[in-house]
mmCIF file of C-alpha atoms in Angstrom:
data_model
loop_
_atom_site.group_PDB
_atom_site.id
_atom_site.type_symbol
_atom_site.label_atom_id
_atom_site.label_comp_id
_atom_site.label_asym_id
_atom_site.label_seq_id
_atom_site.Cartn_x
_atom_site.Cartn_y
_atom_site.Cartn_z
ATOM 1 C CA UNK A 1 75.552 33.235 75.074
ATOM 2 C CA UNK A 2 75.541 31.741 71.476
ATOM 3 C CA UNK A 3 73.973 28.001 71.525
ATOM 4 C CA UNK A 4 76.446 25.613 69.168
ATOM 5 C CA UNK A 5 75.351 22.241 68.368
ATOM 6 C CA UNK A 6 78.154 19.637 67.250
ATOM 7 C CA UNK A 7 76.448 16.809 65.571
ATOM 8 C CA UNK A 8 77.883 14.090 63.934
ATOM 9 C CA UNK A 9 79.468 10.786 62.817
ATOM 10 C CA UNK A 10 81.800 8.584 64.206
ATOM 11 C CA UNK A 11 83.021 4.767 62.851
ATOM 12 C CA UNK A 12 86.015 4.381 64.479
ATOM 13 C CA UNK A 13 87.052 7.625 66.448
ATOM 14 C CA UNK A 14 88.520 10.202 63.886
ATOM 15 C CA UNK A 15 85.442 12.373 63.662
ATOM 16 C CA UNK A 16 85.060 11.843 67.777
ATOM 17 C CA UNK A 17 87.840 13.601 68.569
ATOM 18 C CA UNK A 18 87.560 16.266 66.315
ATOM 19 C CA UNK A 19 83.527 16.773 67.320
ATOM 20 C CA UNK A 20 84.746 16.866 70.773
ATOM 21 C CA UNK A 21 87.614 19.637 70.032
ATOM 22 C CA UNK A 22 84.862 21.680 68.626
ATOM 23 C CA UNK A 23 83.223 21.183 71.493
ATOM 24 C CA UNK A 24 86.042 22.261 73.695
ATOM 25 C CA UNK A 25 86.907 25.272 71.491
ATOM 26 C CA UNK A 26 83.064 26.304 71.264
ATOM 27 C CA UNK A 27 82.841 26.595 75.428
ATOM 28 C CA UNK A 28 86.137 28.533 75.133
ATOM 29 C CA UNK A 29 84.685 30.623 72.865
ATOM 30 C CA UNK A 30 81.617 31.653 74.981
ATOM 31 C CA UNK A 31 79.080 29.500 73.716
ATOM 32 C CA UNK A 32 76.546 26.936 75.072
ATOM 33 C CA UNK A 33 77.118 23.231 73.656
ATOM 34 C CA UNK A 34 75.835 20.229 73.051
ATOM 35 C CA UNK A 35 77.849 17.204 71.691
ATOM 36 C CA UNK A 36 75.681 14.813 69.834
ATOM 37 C CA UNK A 37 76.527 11.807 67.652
ATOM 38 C CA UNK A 38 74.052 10.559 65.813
ATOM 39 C CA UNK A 39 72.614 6.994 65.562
ATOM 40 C CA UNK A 40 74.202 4.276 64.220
ATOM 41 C CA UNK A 41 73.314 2.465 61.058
ATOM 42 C CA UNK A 42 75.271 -0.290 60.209
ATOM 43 C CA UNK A 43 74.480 -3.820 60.751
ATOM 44 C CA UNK A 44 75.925 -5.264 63.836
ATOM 45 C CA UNK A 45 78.139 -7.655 61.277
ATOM 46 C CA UNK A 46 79.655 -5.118 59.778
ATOM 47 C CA UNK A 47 80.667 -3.272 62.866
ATOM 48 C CA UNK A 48 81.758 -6.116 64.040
ATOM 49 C CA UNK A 49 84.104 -7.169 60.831
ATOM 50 C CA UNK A 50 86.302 -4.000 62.258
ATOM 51 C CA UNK A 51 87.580 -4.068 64.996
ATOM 52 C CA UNK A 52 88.776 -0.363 65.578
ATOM 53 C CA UNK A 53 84.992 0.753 64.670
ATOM 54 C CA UNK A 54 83.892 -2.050 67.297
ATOM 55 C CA UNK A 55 85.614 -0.692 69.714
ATOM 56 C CA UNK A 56 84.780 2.703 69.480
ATOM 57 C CA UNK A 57 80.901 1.840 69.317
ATOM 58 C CA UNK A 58 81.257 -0.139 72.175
ATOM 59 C CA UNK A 59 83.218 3.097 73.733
ATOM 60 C CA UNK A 60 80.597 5.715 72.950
ATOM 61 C CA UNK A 61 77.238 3.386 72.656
ATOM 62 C CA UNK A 62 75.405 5.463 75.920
ATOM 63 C CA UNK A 63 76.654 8.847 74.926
ATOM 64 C CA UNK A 64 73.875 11.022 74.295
ATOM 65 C CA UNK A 65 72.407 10.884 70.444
ATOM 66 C CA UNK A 66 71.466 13.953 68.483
ATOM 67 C CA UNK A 67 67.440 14.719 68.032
ATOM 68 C CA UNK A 68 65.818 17.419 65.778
ATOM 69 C CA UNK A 69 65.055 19.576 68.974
ATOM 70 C CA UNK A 70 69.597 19.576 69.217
ATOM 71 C CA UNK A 71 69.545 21.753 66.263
ATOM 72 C CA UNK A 72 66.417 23.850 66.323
ATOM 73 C CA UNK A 73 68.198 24.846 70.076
ATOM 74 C CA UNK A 74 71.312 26.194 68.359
ATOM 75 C CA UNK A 75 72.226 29.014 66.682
ATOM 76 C CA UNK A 76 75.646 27.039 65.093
ATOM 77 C CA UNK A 77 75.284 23.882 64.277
ATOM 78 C CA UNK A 78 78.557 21.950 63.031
ATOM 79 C CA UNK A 79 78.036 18.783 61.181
ATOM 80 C CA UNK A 80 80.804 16.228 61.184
ATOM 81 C CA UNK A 81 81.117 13.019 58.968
ATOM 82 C CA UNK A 82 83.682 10.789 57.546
ATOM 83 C CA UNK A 83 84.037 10.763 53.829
ATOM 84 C CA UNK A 84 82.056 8.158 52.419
ATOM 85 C CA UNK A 85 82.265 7.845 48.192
ATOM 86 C CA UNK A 86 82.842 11.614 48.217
ATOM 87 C CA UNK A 87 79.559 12.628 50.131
ATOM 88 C CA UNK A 88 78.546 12.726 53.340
ATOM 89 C CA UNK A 89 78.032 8.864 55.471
ATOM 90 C CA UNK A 90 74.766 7.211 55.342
ATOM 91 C CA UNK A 91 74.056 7.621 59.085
ATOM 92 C CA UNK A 92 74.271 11.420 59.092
ATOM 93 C CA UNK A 93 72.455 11.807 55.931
ATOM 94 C CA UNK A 94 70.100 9.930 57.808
ATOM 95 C CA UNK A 95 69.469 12.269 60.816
ATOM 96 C CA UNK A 96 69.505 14.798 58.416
ATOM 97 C CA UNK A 97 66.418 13.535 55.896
ATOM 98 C CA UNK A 98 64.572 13.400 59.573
ATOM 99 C CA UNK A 99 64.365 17.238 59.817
ATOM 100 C CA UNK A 100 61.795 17.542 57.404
ATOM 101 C CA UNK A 101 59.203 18.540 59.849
ATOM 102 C CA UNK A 102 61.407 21.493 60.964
ATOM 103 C CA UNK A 103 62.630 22.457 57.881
ATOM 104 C CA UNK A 104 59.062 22.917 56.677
ATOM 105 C CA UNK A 105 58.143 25.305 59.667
ATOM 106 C CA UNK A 106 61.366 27.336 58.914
ATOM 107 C CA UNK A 107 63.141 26.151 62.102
ATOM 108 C CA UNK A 108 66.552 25.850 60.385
ATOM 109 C CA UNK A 109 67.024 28.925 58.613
ATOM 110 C CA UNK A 110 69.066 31.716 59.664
ATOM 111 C CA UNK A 111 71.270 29.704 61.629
ATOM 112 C CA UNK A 112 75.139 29.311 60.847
ATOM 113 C CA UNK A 113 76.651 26.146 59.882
ATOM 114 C CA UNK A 114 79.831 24.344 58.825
ATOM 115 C CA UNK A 115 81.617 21.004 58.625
ATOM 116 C CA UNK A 116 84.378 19.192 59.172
ATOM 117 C CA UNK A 117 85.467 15.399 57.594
ATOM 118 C CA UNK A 118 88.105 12.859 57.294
ATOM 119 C CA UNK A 119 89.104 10.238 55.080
ATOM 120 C CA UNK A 120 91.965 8.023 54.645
ATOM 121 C CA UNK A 121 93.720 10.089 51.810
ATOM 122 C CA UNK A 122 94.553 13.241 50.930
ATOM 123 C CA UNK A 123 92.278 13.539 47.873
ATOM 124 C CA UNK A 124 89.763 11.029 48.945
ATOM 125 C CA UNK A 125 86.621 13.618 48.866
ATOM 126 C CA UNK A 126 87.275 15.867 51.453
ATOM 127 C CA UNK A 127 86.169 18.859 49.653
ATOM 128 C CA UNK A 128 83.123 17.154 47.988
ATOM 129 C CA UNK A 129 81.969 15.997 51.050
ATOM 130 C CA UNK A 130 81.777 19.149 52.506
ATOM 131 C CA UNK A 131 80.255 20.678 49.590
ATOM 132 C CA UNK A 132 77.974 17.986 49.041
ATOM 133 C CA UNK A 133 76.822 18.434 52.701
ATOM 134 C CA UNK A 134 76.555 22.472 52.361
ATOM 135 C CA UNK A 135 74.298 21.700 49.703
ATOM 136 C CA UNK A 136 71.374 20.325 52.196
ATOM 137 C CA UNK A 137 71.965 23.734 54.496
ATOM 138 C CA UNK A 138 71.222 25.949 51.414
ATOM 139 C CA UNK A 139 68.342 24.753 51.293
ATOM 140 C CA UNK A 140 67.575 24.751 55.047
ATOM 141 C CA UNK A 141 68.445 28.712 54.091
ATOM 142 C CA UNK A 142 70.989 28.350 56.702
ATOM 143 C CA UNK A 143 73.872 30.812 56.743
ATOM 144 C CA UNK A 144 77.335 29.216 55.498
ATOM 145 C CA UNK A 145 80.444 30.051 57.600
ATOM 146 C CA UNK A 146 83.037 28.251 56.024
ATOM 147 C CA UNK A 147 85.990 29.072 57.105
ATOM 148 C CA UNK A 148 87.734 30.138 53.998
ATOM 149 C CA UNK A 149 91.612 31.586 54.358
ATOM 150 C CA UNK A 150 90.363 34.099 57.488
ATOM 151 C CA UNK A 151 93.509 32.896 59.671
ATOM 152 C CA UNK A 152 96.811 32.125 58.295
ATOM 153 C CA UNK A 153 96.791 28.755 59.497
ATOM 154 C CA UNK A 154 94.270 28.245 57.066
ATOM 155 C CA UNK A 155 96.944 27.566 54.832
ATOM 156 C CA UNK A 156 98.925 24.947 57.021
ATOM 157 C CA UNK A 157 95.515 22.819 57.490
ATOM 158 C CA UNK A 158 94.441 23.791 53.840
ATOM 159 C CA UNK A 159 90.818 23.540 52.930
ATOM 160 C CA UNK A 160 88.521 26.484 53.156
ATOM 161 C CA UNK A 161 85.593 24.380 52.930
ATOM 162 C CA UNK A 162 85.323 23.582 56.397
ATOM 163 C CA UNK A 163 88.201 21.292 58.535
ATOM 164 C CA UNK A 164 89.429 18.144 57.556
ATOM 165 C CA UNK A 165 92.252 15.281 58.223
ATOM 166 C CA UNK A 166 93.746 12.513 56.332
ATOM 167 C CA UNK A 167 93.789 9.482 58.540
ATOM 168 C CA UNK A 168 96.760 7.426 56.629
ATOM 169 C CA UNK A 169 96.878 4.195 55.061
ATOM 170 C CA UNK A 170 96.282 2.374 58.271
ATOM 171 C CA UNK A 171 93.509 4.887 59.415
ATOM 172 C CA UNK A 172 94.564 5.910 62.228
ATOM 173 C CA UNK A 173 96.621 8.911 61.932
ATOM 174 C CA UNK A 174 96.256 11.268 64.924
ATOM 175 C CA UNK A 175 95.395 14.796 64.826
ATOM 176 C CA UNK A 176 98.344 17.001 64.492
ATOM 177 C CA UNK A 177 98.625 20.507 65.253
ATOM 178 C CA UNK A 178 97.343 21.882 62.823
ATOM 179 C CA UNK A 179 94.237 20.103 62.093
ATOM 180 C CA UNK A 180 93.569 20.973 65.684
ATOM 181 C CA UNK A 181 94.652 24.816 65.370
ATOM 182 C CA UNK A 182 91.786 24.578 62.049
ATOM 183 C CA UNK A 183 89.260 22.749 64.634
ATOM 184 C CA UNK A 184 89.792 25.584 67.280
ATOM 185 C CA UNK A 185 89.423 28.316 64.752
ATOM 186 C CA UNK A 186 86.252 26.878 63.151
ATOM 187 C CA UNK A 187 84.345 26.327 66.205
ATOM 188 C CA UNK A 188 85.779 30.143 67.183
ATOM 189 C CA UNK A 189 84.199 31.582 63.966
ATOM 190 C CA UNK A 190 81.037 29.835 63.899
ATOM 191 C CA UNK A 191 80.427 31.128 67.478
ATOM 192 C CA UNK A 192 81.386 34.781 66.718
ATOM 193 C CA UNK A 193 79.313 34.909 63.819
ATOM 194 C CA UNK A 194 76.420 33.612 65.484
ATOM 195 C CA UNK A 195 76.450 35.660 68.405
ATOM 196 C CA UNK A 196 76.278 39.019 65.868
ATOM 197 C CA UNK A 197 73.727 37.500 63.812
ATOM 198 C CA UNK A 198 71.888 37.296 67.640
ATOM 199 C CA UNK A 199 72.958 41.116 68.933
#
């Protein structure tokens, strides 16, 4: 049974519900998972000047947060994040600069990873972020499993880089079929590929 980690970032719900479809799709496909945001950042002000990302931290505040020991477990590890400038957000970047310790003993190589964003626009970094985020896993000598154009509804939800969704103007745009088709098939592939690099 394949081990998946799904760790990530949430402000104000977008990249919760998509973690937890993973999550959903990654027990469906066979594997064992944990579902692990990561600590929260921001100054209490600032959380408080929205009220959507208030809510949801109020919503989610004793759900379990993601350690190192989460993703030296797995063997998949999906990263999640909201777009932030183009690049990944501050608070995952955060967990991820606290891995050093396993990175330098080799404990997160040979695993395989991919991510999945959102952002308010259709071309508001989407593909950067992911890029910019596969850039730390090279380095961790991790094994990339984007999902490239493997499943025709690649092309509906259209970005081979990983999974993403464009929240709208007033950011709140739900998840529509096909986002949640791409979500399904991600957490699918990651889990398949995993459990051969394991055989």
């Amino acid at each position: 049974m394949p081990k998946l980690a799904v760790i990530y970032y949430s402000a104000t719900g977008t990249l919760h519900g998509m973690a937890r479809r993973l999550a959903e799709a990654g027990e469906k496909a066979g594997a064992e998972v944990r579902l692990r945001q990561v600590t929260e950042l921001a100054p209490q002000e600032a959380i408080a000047s929205n009220a959507a990302w208030s809510q949801h931290f109020d919503r989610t505040k004793d759900e379990p947060r993601a350690t190192a020991d989460d993703v030296v477990w797995a063997d998949a590890v999906l990263f999640g994040s909201p777009t932030r400038y183009g690049n990944i957000s501050s608070q995952l970047k955060q967990f991820i600069d606290t891995l050093g310790p396993q990175w330098s003993q080799g404990l997160l190589a040979d695993k395989v990873y991919a991510g999945f964003t959102a952002s308010m626009t259709a071309h508001g970094g989407q593909e950067s972020t992911l890029l910019a985020l596969y850039n730390t896993i090279h380095h961790f000598g991790g094994i990339v499993a984007a999902p490239g154009y493997t499943d025709p509804l690649k092309f509906a939800d259209g970005n081979p880089y990983g999974v993403s969704h464009v929240t709208g103007g007033s950011n709140d745009a739900p998840l529509g079929d096909p986002q949640l088709a791409a979500l399904d098939h991600l957490a699918e592939r990651v889990v398949r590929i995993a459990a051969k690099l394991a055989a």
